[in-house]
Amino acid sequence: MNIFLNRTEVIELTEYQTIEFPKDKDPFMDMDRAWNLLWEKYRKEVEVEFPSRKTDGQWQIKSKGWVGYIPLTPEIILYLKPKVKVSNIFEMWEYAYNLNSFQILEGEINCQTIEGFYSRIANVLAKRIIDRERQGLYRAYVPKTDYLTFVRGRIDIQNAIQKPWSIKLKCHYDEQTVDIEDNQILAWTLDIIIHNSLWTEQVPVPPSVRQAYHALQGLVTIKEFQPEDCIGRNYNYLNQDYQLLHSLCRFFLEGAGPSHEKGDRTMLPFLIDMAKLYELFVAEWLKENLPSHLFLKFQEQVKISDRISFKTDIALYEKSTENPRYILDTKYKTPDSPAPNDVAQVIAYAVSKQCQEVILVYPTSLTYLLDETIGNIRVRSLTFSLNSNLEEAGTTFLKELFS
């Protein structure tokens, strides 16, 4: 289905769905340029087949399990539509980013679209930044060096000896400022949000986002940060509330892909890697709901040799012995049955960890379930469903896991 907004064509593509477009479908829309750009920059998110005999002279575009918006040209935006209810995406997101304990939204989320979800979360971040700015932004001492007419901090003796005639002294000192990384991450994230491609007349940038952005302008340097800059930061009683702010920032920065031109942030995409979100969600849900005799390790590295290593998605260990009990590998796919390569992969995990049970975890029920013993390793397929209430789905999953 196509939606027309201000002469912009928004093309909808549901997860794992394939759509076809004739070559030069619309002389007023440069479709060929759009699909070429999609192939060049977004091959990880979308599969593109060029017009050929194989495709009967048409473009074939298939979503690979990502959700969000990709601006291709000023006239064409690709909307990667989720199969999962947006309310469930929100709940998964809360668990995945360790935000469910903060109760960041009052009541249930009632938006039914990705842009509505994005807008509500952006509004939450902006309002909390505004509240913190009113209380006073977190400050820290940063080292500075300057030539002063008075002594401040420590005089650079070597410089004073070399230039005895200078009336200004080179001093090294610490200065308290709000222009620090903690606040710069907030400013950069707001900048990313404002320049996102999904905003339209129908869904405009929330006023709170612009208000928060203007509140930081002039106080904080706008500089680029990566999602990983939001993780593993040090907090104390003066900036403890920044932990939530940075968790929210991480979500927006992970969703902001590369712009089309270097330095141009006028058409930024917004993308959610549903496979990664599903993996994080299952891990965090299990952490909170495992029986007391088990503990979980996430993305545990297994080293085979100096050059060969891999990471297991989720490993469950017995607390009493610290021996691995289950290895779980999440597969955000909708196949009829487990793929042979996936089965071989989890068996390799099991052998490397000397674990006798491995489980392939899918978001929907498979037509052909797997429950076989290969050597001394039991291999199963189970479902942690995303199609209904997630808490009930998780309870069902645990019962089947321990059966």
mmCIF file with all atom_site columns, N, CA and C in Angstrom, residues 279-342:
data_model
loop_
_atom_site.group_PDB
_atom_site.id
_atom_site.type_symbol
_atom_site.label_atom_id
_atom_site.label_alt_id
_atom_site.label_comp_id
_atom_site.label_asym_id
_atom_site.label_entity_id
_atom_site.label_seq_id
_atom_site.pdbx_PDB_ins_code
_atom_site.Cartn_x
_atom_site.Cartn_y
_atom_site.Cartn_z
_atom_site.occupancy
_atom_site.B_iso_or_equiv
_atom_site.pdbx_formal_charge
_atom_site.auth_seq_id
_atom_site.auth_comp_id
_atom_site.auth_asym_id
_atom_site.auth_atom_id
_atom_site.pdbx_PDB_model_num
ATOM 1   N N  . GLU A 1 279 ? 16.391 -10.887 20.347 1.00 0.00 ? 279 GLU A N  1
ATOM 2   C CA . GLU A 1 279 ? 17.444 -11.552 21.116 1.00 0.00 ? 279 GLU A CA 1
ATOM 3   C C  . GLU A 1 279 ? 17.633 -10.893 22.479 1.00 0.00 ? 279 GLU A C  1
ATOM 4   N N  . LEU A 1 280 ? 17.721 -9.568  22.497 1.00 0.00 ? 280 LEU A N  1
ATOM 5   C CA . LEU A 1 280 ? 17.888 -8.838  23.754 1.00 0.00 ? 280 LEU A CA 1
ATOM 6   C C  . LEU A 1 280 ? 16.678 -9.015  24.663 1.00 0.00 ? 280 LEU A C  1
ATOM 7   N N  . PHE A 1 281 ? 15.487 -8.971  24.057 1.00 0.00 ? 281 PHE A N  1
ATOM 8   C CA . PHE A 1 281 ? 14.264 -9.103  24.839 1.00 0.00 ? 281 PHE A CA 1
ATOM 9   C C  . PHE A 1 281 ? 14.188 -10.463 25.530 1.00 0.00 ? 281 PHE A C  1
ATOM 10  N N  . VAL A 1 282 ? 14.424 -11.541 24.774 1.00 0.00 ? 282 VAL A N  1
ATOM 11  C CA . VAL A 1 282 ? 14.353 -12.883 25.354 1.00 0.00 ? 282 VAL A CA 1
ATOM 12  C C  . VAL A 1 282 ? 15.361 -13.019 26.495 1.00 0.00 ? 282 VAL A C  1
ATOM 13  N N  . ALA A 1 283 ? 16.571 -12.504 26.295 1.00 0.00 ? 283 ALA A N  1
ATOM 14  C CA . ALA A 1 283 ? 17.607 -12.590 27.330 1.00 0.00 ? 283 ALA A CA 1
ATOM 15  C C  . ALA A 1 283 ? 17.192 -11.829 28.584 1.00 0.00 ? 283 ALA A C  1
ATOM 16  N N  . GLU A 1 284 ? 16.709 -10.605 28.421 1.00 0.00 ? 284 GLU A N  1
ATOM 17  C CA . GLU A 1 284 ? 16.347 -9.794  29.588 1.00 0.00 ? 284 GLU A CA 1
ATOM 18  C C  . GLU A 1 284 ? 15.104 -10.333 30.281 1.00 0.00 ? 284 GLU A C  1
ATOM 19  N N  . TRP A 1 285 ? 14.162 -10.866 29.495 1.00 0.00 ? 285 TRP A N  1
ATOM 20  C CA . TRP A 1 285 ? 12.965 -11.448 30.114 1.00 0.00 ? 285 TRP A CA 1
ATOM 21  C C  . TRP A 1 285 ? 13.346 -12.657 30.956 1.00 0.00 ? 285 TRP A C  1
ATOM 22  N N  . LEU A 1 286 ? 14.224 -13.489 30.419 1.00 0.00 ? 286 LEU A N  1
ATOM 23  C CA . LEU A 1 286 ? 14.659 -14.668 31.167 1.00 0.00 ? 286 LEU A CA 1
ATOM 24  C C  . LEU A 1 286 ? 15.412 -14.286 32.437 1.00 0.00 ? 286 LEU A C  1
ATOM 25  N N  . LYS A 1 287 ? 16.236 -13.251 32.365 1.00 0.00 ? 287 LYS A N  1
ATOM 26  C CA . LYS A 1 287 ? 16.968 -12.815 33.559 1.00 0.00 ? 287 LYS A CA 1
ATOM 27  C C  . LYS A 1 287 ? 16.019 -12.538 34.723 1.00 0.00 ? 287 LYS A C  1
ATOM 28  N N  . GLU A 1 288 ? 14.874 -11.954 34.400 1.00 0.00 ? 288 GLU A N  1
ATOM 29  C CA . GLU A 1 288 ? 13.918 -11.580 35.447 1.00 0.00 ? 288 GLU A CA 1
ATOM 30  C C  . GLU A 1 288 ? 13.010 -12.736 35.857 1.00 0.00 ? 288 GLU A C  1
ATOM 31  N N  . ASN A 1 289 ? 12.940 -13.785 35.050 1.00 0.00 ? 289 ASN A N  1
ATOM 32  C CA . ASN A 1 289 ? 11.929 -14.814 35.313 1.00 0.00 ? 289 ASN A CA 1
ATOM 33  C C  . ASN A 1 289 ? 12.476 -16.229 35.447 1.00 0.00 ? 289 ASN A C  1
ATOM 34  N N  . LEU A 1 290 ? 13.791 -16.399 35.428 1.00 0.00 ? 290 LEU A N  1
ATOM 35  C CA . LEU A 1 290 ? 14.357 -17.730 35.592 1.00 0.00 ? 290 LEU A CA 1
ATOM 36  C C  . LEU A 1 290 ? 14.140 -18.252 37.004 1.00 0.00 ? 290 LEU A C  1
ATOM 37  N N  . PRO A 1 291 ? 13.988 -19.564 37.167 1.00 0.00 ? 291 PRO A N  1
ATOM 38  C CA . PRO A 1 291 ? 13.952 -20.133 38.526 1.00 0.00 ? 291 PRO A CA 1
ATOM 39  C C  . PRO A 1 291 ? 15.276 -19.878 39.233 1.00 0.00 ? 291 PRO A C  1
ATOM 40  N N  . SER A 1 292 ? 15.245 -19.907 40.542 1.00 0.00 ? 292 SER A N  1
ATOM 41  C CA . SER A 1 292 ? 16.394 -19.467 41.347 1.00 0.00 ? 292 SER A CA 1
ATOM 42  C C  . SER A 1 292 ? 17.629 -20.336 41.186 1.00 0.00 ? 292 SER A C  1
ATOM 43  N N  . HIS A 1 293 ? 17.480 -21.577 40.696 1.00 0.00 ? 293 HIS A N  1
ATOM 44  C CA . HIS A 1 293 ? 18.654 -22.448 40.601 1.00 0.00 ? 293 HIS A CA 1
ATOM 45  C C  . HIS A 1 293 ? 19.447 -22.228 39.328 1.00 0.00 ? 293 HIS A C  1
ATOM 46  N N  . LEU A 1 294 ? 18.974 -21.300 38.459 1.00 0.00 ? 294 LEU A N  1
ATOM 47  C CA . LEU A 1 294 ? 19.679 -21.042 37.207 1.00 0.00 ? 294 LEU A CA 1
ATOM 48  C C  . LEU A 1 294 ? 20.139 -19.591 37.122 1.00 0.00 ? 294 LEU A C  1
ATOM 49  N N  . PHE A 1 295 ? 21.215 -19.347 36.366 1.00 0.00 ? 295 PHE A N  1
ATOM 50  C CA . PHE A 1 295 ? 21.621 -17.989 36.026 1.00 0.00 ? 295 PHE A CA 1
ATOM 51  C C  . PHE A 1 295 ? 21.980 -17.936 34.550 1.00 0.00 ? 295 PHE A C  1
ATOM 52  N N  . LEU A 1 296 ? 22.013 -16.729 33.996 1.00 0.00 ? 296 LEU A N  1
ATOM 53  C CA . LEU A 1 296 ? 22.123 -16.544 32.540 1.00 0.00 ? 296 LEU A CA 1
ATOM 54  C C  . LEU A 1 296 ? 23.387 -15.795 32.171 1.00 0.00 ? 296 LEU A C  1
ATOM 55  N N  . LYS A 1 297 ? 24.000 -16.218 31.075 1.00 0.00 ? 297 LYS A N  1
ATOM 56  C CA . LYS A 1 297 ? 25.085 -15.470 30.450 1.00 0.00 ? 297 LYS A CA 1
ATOM 57  C C  . LYS A 1 297 ? 24.672 -15.141 29.024 1.00 0.00 ? 297 LYS A C  1
ATOM 58  N N  . PHE A 1 298 ? 24.881 -13.879 28.645 1.00 0.00 ? 298 PHE A N  1
ATOM 59  C CA . PHE A 1 298 ? 24.446 -13.398 27.330 1.00 0.00 ? 298 PHE A CA 1
ATOM 60  C C  . PHE A 1 298 ? 25.660 -13.092 26.462 1.00 0.00 ? 298 PHE A C  1
ATOM 61  N N  . GLN A 1 299 ? 25.603 -13.541 25.210 1.00 0.00 ? 299 GLN A N  1
ATOM 62  C CA . GLN A 1 299 ? 26.688 -13.299 24.259 1.00 0.00 ? 299 GLN A CA 1
ATOM 63  C C  . GLN A 1 299 ? 28.037 -13.716 24.841 1.00 0.00 ? 299 GLN A C  1
ATOM 64  N N  . GLU A 1 300 ? 28.075 -14.917 25.367 1.00 0.00 ? 300 GLU A N  1
ATOM 65  C CA . GLU A 1 300 ? 29.306 -15.449 25.954 1.00 0.00 ? 300 GLU A CA 1
ATOM 66  C C  . GLU A 1 300 ? 30.257 -15.892 24.846 1.00 0.00 ? 300 GLU A C  1
ATOM 67  N N  . GLN A 1 301 ? 31.487 -15.439 24.911 1.00 0.00 ? 301 GLN A N  1
ATOM 68  C CA . GLN A 1 301 ? 32.455 -15.767 23.874 1.00 0.00 ? 301 GLN A CA 1
ATOM 69  C C  . GLN A 1 301 ? 33.065 -17.151 24.118 1.00 0.00 ? 301 GLN A C  1
ATOM 70  N N  . VAL A 1 302 ? 33.093 -17.946 23.057 1.00 0.00 ? 302 VAL A N  1
ATOM 71  C CA . VAL A 1 302 ? 33.705 -19.277 23.112 1.00 0.00 ? 302 VAL A CA 1
ATOM 72  C C  . VAL A 1 302 ? 34.884 -19.288 22.151 1.00 0.00 ? 302 VAL A C  1
ATOM 73  N N  . LYS A 1 303 ? 36.056 -19.515 22.685 1.00 0.00 ? 303 LYS A N  1
ATOM 74  C CA . LYS A 1 303 ? 37.269 -19.480 21.870 1.00 0.00 ? 303 LYS A CA 1
ATOM 75  C C  . LYS A 1 303 ? 37.655 -20.893 21.458 1.00 0.00 ? 303 LYS A C  1
ATOM 76  N N  . ILE A 1 304 ? 37.724 -21.131 20.147 1.00 0.00 ? 304 ILE A N  1
ATOM 77  C CA . ILE A 1 304 ? 38.115 -22.434 19.616 1.00 0.00 ? 304 ILE A CA 1
ATOM 78  C C  . ILE A 1 304 ? 39.625 -22.484 19.396 1.00 0.00 ? 304 ILE A C  1
ATOM 79  N N  . SER A 1 305 ? 40.159 -21.402 18.836 1.00 0.00 ? 305 SER A N  1
ATOM 80  C CA . SER A 1 305 ? 41.598 -21.282 18.618 1.00 0.00 ? 305 SER A CA 1
ATOM 81  C C  . SER A 1 305 ? 41.939 -19.798 18.627 1.00 0.00 ? 305 SER A C  1
ATOM 82  N N  . ASP A 1 306 ? 43.195 -19.474 18.325 1.00 0.00 ? 306 ASP A N  1
ATOM 83  C CA . ASP A 1 306 ? 43.595 -18.065 18.302 1.00 0.00 ? 306 ASP A CA 1
ATOM 84  C C  . ASP A 1 306 ? 42.833 -17.278 17.246 1.00 0.00 ? 306 ASP A C  1
ATOM 85  N N  . ARG A 1 307 ? 42.409 -17.956 16.191 1.00 0.00 ? 307 ARG A N  1
ATOM 86  C CA . ARG A 1 307 ? 41.744 -17.267 15.086 1.00 0.00 ? 307 ARG A CA 1
ATOM 87  C C  . ARG A 1 307 ? 40.246 -17.529 15.001 1.00 0.00 ? 307 ARG A C  1
ATOM 88  N N  . ILE A 1 308 ? 39.774 -18.534 15.717 1.00 0.00 ? 308 ILE A N  1
ATOM 89  C CA . ILE A 1 308 ? 38.373 -18.914 15.597 1.00 0.00 ? 308 ILE A CA 1
ATOM 90  C C  . ILE A 1 308 ? 37.678 -18.800 16.951 1.00 0.00 ? 308 ILE A C  1
ATOM 91  N N  . SER A 1 309 ? 36.602 -18.036 16.992 1.00 0.00 ? 309 SER A N  1
ATOM 92  C CA . SER A 1 309 ? 35.782 -17.927 18.194 1.00 0.00 ? 309 SER A CA 1
ATOM 93  C C  . SER A 1 309 ? 34.366 -17.544 17.773 1.00 0.00 ? 309 SER A C  1
ATOM 94  N N  . PHE A 1 310 ? 33.422 -17.737 18.651 1.00 0.00 ? 310 PHE A N  1
ATOM 95  C CA . PHE A 1 310 ? 32.048 -17.333 18.381 1.00 0.00 ? 310 PHE A CA 1
ATOM 96  C C  . PHE A 1 310 ? 31.372 -16.997 19.705 1.00 0.00 ? 310 PHE A C  1
ATOM 97  N N  . LYS A 1 311 ? 30.165 -16.452 19.610 1.00 0.00 ? 311 LYS A N  1
ATOM 98  C CA . LYS A 1 311 ? 29.408 -16.083 20.808 1.00 0.00 ? 311 LYS A CA 1
ATOM 99  C C  . LYS A 1 311 ? 28.071 -16.805 20.817 1.00 0.00 ? 311 LYS A C  1
ATOM 100 N N  . THR A 1 312 ? 27.747 -17.370 21.963 1.00 0.00 ? 312 THR A N  1
ATOM 101 C CA . THR A 1 312 ? 26.424 -17.978 22.128 1.00 0.00 ? 312 THR A CA 1
ATOM 102 C C  . THR A 1 312 ? 25.433 -16.876 22.492 1.00 0.00 ? 312 THR A C  1
ATOM 103 N N  . ASP A 1 313 ? 24.203 -16.973 21.959 1.00 0.00 ? 313 ASP A N  1
ATOM 104 C CA . ASP A 1 313 ? 23.194 -15.962 22.283 1.00 0.00 ? 313 ASP A CA 1
ATOM 105 C C  . ASP A 1 313 ? 22.920 -15.955 23.772 1.00 0.00 ? 313 ASP A C  1
ATOM 106 N N  . ILE A 1 314 ? 22.409 -17.083 24.278 1.00 0.00 ? 314 ILE A N  1
ATOM 107 C CA . ILE A 1 314 ? 22.009 -17.186 25.683 1.00 0.00 ? 314 ILE A CA 1
ATOM 108 C C  . ILE A 1 314 ? 22.435 -18.549 26.214 1.00 0.00 ? 314 ILE A C  1
ATOM 109 N N  . ALA A 1 315 ? 23.088 -18.563 27.350 1.00 0.00 ? 315 ALA A N  1
ATOM 110 C CA . ALA A 1 315 ? 23.452 -19.816 28.016 1.00 0.00 ? 315 ALA A CA 1
ATOM 111 C C  . ALA A 1 315 ? 22.923 -19.779 29.440 1.00 0.00 ? 315 ALA A C  1
ATOM 112 N N  . LEU A 1 316 ? 22.237 -20.854 29.827 1.00 0.00 ? 316 LEU A N  1
ATOM 113 C CA . LEU A 1 316 ? 21.688 -20.966 31.185 1.00 0.00 ? 316 LEU A CA 1
ATOM 114 C C  . LEU A 1 316 ? 22.531 -21.964 31.969 1.00 0.00 ? 316 LEU A C  1
ATOM 115 N N  . TYR A 1 317 ? 22.962 -21.551 33.157 1.00 0.00 ? 317 TYR A N  1
ATOM 116 C CA . TYR A 1 317 ? 23.851 -22.360 33.974 1.00 0.00 ? 317 TYR A CA 1
ATOM 117 C C  . TYR A 1 317 ? 23.181 -22.733 35.296 1.00 0.00 ? 317 TYR A C  1
ATOM 118 N N  . GLU A 1 318 ? 23.568 -23.903 35.825 1.00 0.00 ? 318 GLU A N  1
ATOM 119 C CA . GLU A 1 318 ? 23.170 -24.301 37.168 1.00 0.00 ? 318 GLU A CA 1
ATOM 120 C C  . GLU A 1 318 ? 24.026 -23.547 38.187 1.00 0.00 ? 318 GLU A C  1
ATOM 121 N N  . LYS A 1 319 ? 23.373 -22.901 39.144 1.00 0.00 ? 319 LYS A N  1
ATOM 122 C CA . LYS A 1 319 ? 24.126 -22.138 40.142 1.00 0.00 ? 319 LYS A CA 1
ATOM 123 C C  . LYS A 1 319 ? 24.987 -23.046 41.020 1.00 0.00 ? 319 LYS A C  1
ATOM 124 N N  . SER A 1 320 ? 24.484 -24.213 41.353 1.00 0.00 ? 320 SER A N  1
ATOM 125 C CA . SER A 1 320 ? 25.191 -25.086 42.299 1.00 0.00 ? 320 SER A CA 1
ATOM 126 C C  . SER A 1 320 ? 26.493 -25.630 41.720 1.00 0.00 ? 320 SER A C  1
ATOM 127 N N  . THR A 1 321 ? 26.504 -25.908 40.419 1.00 0.00 ? 321 THR A N  1
ATOM 128 C CA . THR A 1 321 ? 27.691 -26.515 39.797 1.00 0.00 ? 321 THR A CA 1
ATOM 129 C C  . THR A 1 321 ? 28.382 -25.600 38.793 1.00 0.00 ? 321 THR A C  1
ATOM 130 N N  . GLU A 1 322 ? 27.678 -24.534 38.357 1.00 0.00 ? 322 GLU A N  1
ATOM 131 C CA . GLU A 1 322 ? 28.146 -23.628 37.311 1.00 0.00 ? 322 GLU A CA 1
ATOM 132 C C  . GLU A 1 322 ? 28.359 -24.361 35.980 1.00 0.00 ? 322 GLU A C  1
ATOM 133 N N  . ASN A 1 323 ? 27.653 -25.461 35.794 1.00 0.00 ? 323 ASN A N  1
ATOM 134 C CA . ASN A 1 323 ? 27.693 -26.187 34.523 1.00 0.00 ? 323 ASN A CA 1
ATOM 135 C C  . ASN A 1 323 ? 26.581 -25.685 33.609 1.00 0.00 ? 323 ASN A C  1
ATOM 136 N N  . PRO A 1 324 ? 26.837 -25.619 32.300 1.00 0.00 ? 324 PRO A N  1
ATOM 137 C CA . PRO A 1 324 ? 25.792 -25.155 31.380 1.00 0.00 ? 324 PRO A CA 1
ATOM 138 C C  . PRO A 1 324 ? 24.652 -26.166 31.295 1.00 0.00 ? 324 PRO A C  1
ATOM 139 N N  . ARG A 1 325 ? 23.421 -25.682 31.435 1.00 0.00 ? 325 ARG A N  1
ATOM 140 C CA . ARG A 1 325 ? 22.242 -26.558 31.386 1.00 0.00 ? 325 ARG A CA 1
ATOM 141 C C  . ARG A 1 325 ? 21.539 -26.481 30.035 1.00 0.00 ? 325 ARG A C  1
ATOM 142 N N  . TYR A 1 326 ? 21.395 -25.249 29.502 1.00 0.00 ? 326 TYR A N  1
ATOM 143 C CA . TYR A 1 326 ? 20.769 -25.042 28.197 1.00 0.00 ? 326 TYR A CA 1
ATOM 144 C C  . TYR A 1 326 ? 21.538 -23.968 27.428 1.00 0.00 ? 326 TYR A C  1
ATOM 145 N N  . ILE A 1 327 ? 21.605 -24.136 26.135 1.00 0.00 ? 327 ILE A N  1
ATOM 146 C CA . ILE A 1 327 ? 22.068 -23.066 25.248 1.00 0.00 ? 327 ILE A CA 1
ATOM 147 C C  . ILE A 1 327 ? 20.909 -22.712 24.328 1.00 0.00 ? 327 ILE A C  1
ATOM 148 N N  . LEU A 1 328 ? 20.569 -21.421 24.284 1.00 0.00 ? 328 LEU A N  1
ATOM 149 C CA . LEU A 1 328 ? 19.448 -20.939 23.486 1.00 0.00 ? 328 LEU A CA 1
ATOM 150 C C  . LEU A 1 328 ? 19.971 -20.040 22.373 1.00 0.00 ? 328 LEU A C  1
ATOM 151 N N  . ASP A 1 329 ? 19.449 -20.242 21.190 1.00 0.00 ? 329 ASP A N  1
ATOM 152 C CA . ASP A 1 329 ? 19.819 -19.408 20.040 1.00 0.00 ? 329 ASP A CA 1
ATOM 153 C C  . ASP A 1 329 ? 18.537 -18.846 19.434 1.00 0.00 ? 329 ASP A C  1
ATOM 154 N N  . THR A 1 330 ? 18.353 -17.530 19.515 1.00 0.00 ? 330 THR A N  1
ATOM 155 C CA . THR A 1 330 ? 17.128 -16.916 18.998 1.00 0.00 ? 330 THR A CA 1
ATOM 156 C C  . THR A 1 330 ? 17.226 -16.760 17.485 1.00 0.00 ? 330 THR A C  1
ATOM 157 N N  . LYS A 1 331 ? 16.124 -17.032 16.816 1.00 0.00 ? 331 LYS A N  1
ATOM 158 C CA . LYS A 1 331 ? 16.049 -16.937 15.353 1.00 0.00 ? 331 LYS A CA 1
ATOM 159 C C  . LYS A 1 331 ? 14.813 -16.118 14.996 1.00 0.00 ? 331 LYS A C  1
ATOM 160 N N  . TYR A 1 332 ? 15.024 -14.865 14.656 1.00 0.00 ? 332 TYR A N  1
ATOM 161 C CA . TYR A 1 332 ? 13.888 -14.026 14.275 1.00 0.00 ? 332 TYR A CA 1
ATOM 162 C C  . TYR A 1 332 ? 13.558 -14.305 12.810 1.00 0.00 ? 332 TYR A C  1
ATOM 163 N N  . LYS A 1 333 ? 12.946 -15.464 12.595 1.00 0.00 ? 333 LYS A N  1
ATOM 164 C CA . LYS A 1 333 ? 12.592 -15.918 11.258 1.00 0.00 ? 333 LYS A CA 1
ATOM 165 C C  . LYS A 1 333 ? 11.206 -16.547 11.313 1.00 0.00 ? 333 LYS A C  1
ATOM 166 N N  . THR A 1 334 ? 10.630 -16.811 10.143 1.00 0.00 ? 334 THR A N  1
ATOM 167 C CA . THR A 1 334 ? 9.324  -17.479 10.089 1.00 0.00 ? 334 THR A CA 1
ATOM 168 C C  . THR A 1 334 ? 9.371  -18.660 9.121  1.00 0.00 ? 334 THR A C  1
ATOM 169 N N  . PRO A 1 335 ? 10.247 -19.638 9.363  1.00 0.00 ? 335 PRO A N  1
ATOM 170 C CA . PRO A 1 335 ? 10.334 -20.784 8.455  1.00 0.00 ? 335 PRO A CA 1
ATOM 171 C C  . PRO A 1 335 ? 9.289  -21.847 8.825  1.00 0.00 ? 335 PRO A C  1
ATOM 172 N N  . ASP A 1 336 ? 9.147  -22.863 7.967  1.00 0.00 ? 336 ASP A N  1
ATOM 173 C CA . ASP A 1 336 ? 8.289  -24.001 8.297  1.00 0.00 ? 336 ASP A CA 1
ATOM 174 C C  . ASP A 1 336 ? 8.970  -24.924 9.298  1.00 0.00 ? 336 ASP A C  1
ATOM 175 N N  . SER A 1 337 ? 10.302 -25.015 9.182  1.00 0.00 ? 337 SER A N  1
ATOM 176 C CA . SER A 1 337 ? 11.074 -25.893 10.056 1.00 0.00 ? 337 SER A CA 1
ATOM 177 C C  . SER A 1 337 ? 12.471 -25.307 10.228 1.00 0.00 ? 337 SER A C  1
ATOM 178 N N  . PRO A 1 338 ? 13.212 -25.714 11.262 1.00 0.00 ? 338 PRO A N  1
ATOM 179 C CA . PRO A 1 338 ? 14.571 -25.202 11.458 1.00 0.00 ? 338 PRO A CA 1
ATOM 180 C C  . PRO A 1 338 ? 15.478 -25.503 10.270 1.00 0.00 ? 338 PRO A C  1
ATOM 181 N N  . ALA A 1 339 ? 16.334 -24.555 9.940  1.00 0.00 ? 339 ALA A N  1
ATOM 182 C CA . ALA A 1 339 ? 17.273 -24.745 8.832  1.00 0.00 ? 339 ALA A CA 1
ATOM 183 C C  . ALA A 1 339 ? 18.419 -25.647 9.277  1.00 0.00 ? 339 ALA A C  1
ATOM 184 N N  . PRO A 1 340 ? 18.900 -26.523 8.398  1.00 0.00 ? 340 PRO A N  1
ATOM 185 C CA . PRO A 1 340 ? 20.020 -27.416 8.752  1.00 0.00 ? 340 PRO A CA 1
ATOM 186 C C  . PRO A 1 340 ? 21.242 -26.653 9.283  1.00 0.00 ? 340 PRO A C  1
ATOM 187 N N  . ASN A 1 341 ? 21.545 -25.495 8.681  1.00 0.00 ? 341 ASN A N  1
ATOM 188 C CA . ASN A 1 341 ? 22.705 -24.713 9.145  1.00 0.00 ? 341 ASN A CA 1
ATOM 189 C C  . ASN A 1 341 ? 22.522 -24.233 10.578 1.00 0.00 ? 341 ASN A C  1
ATOM 190 N N  . ASP A 1 342 ? 21.290 -23.860 10.926 1.00 0.00 ? 342 ASP A N  1
ATOM 191 C CA . ASP A 1 342 ? 21.018 -23.404 12.293 1.00 0.00 ? 342 ASP A CA 1
ATOM 192 C C  . ASP A 1 342 ? 21.170 -24.553 13.290 1.00 0.00 ? 342 ASP A C  1
#
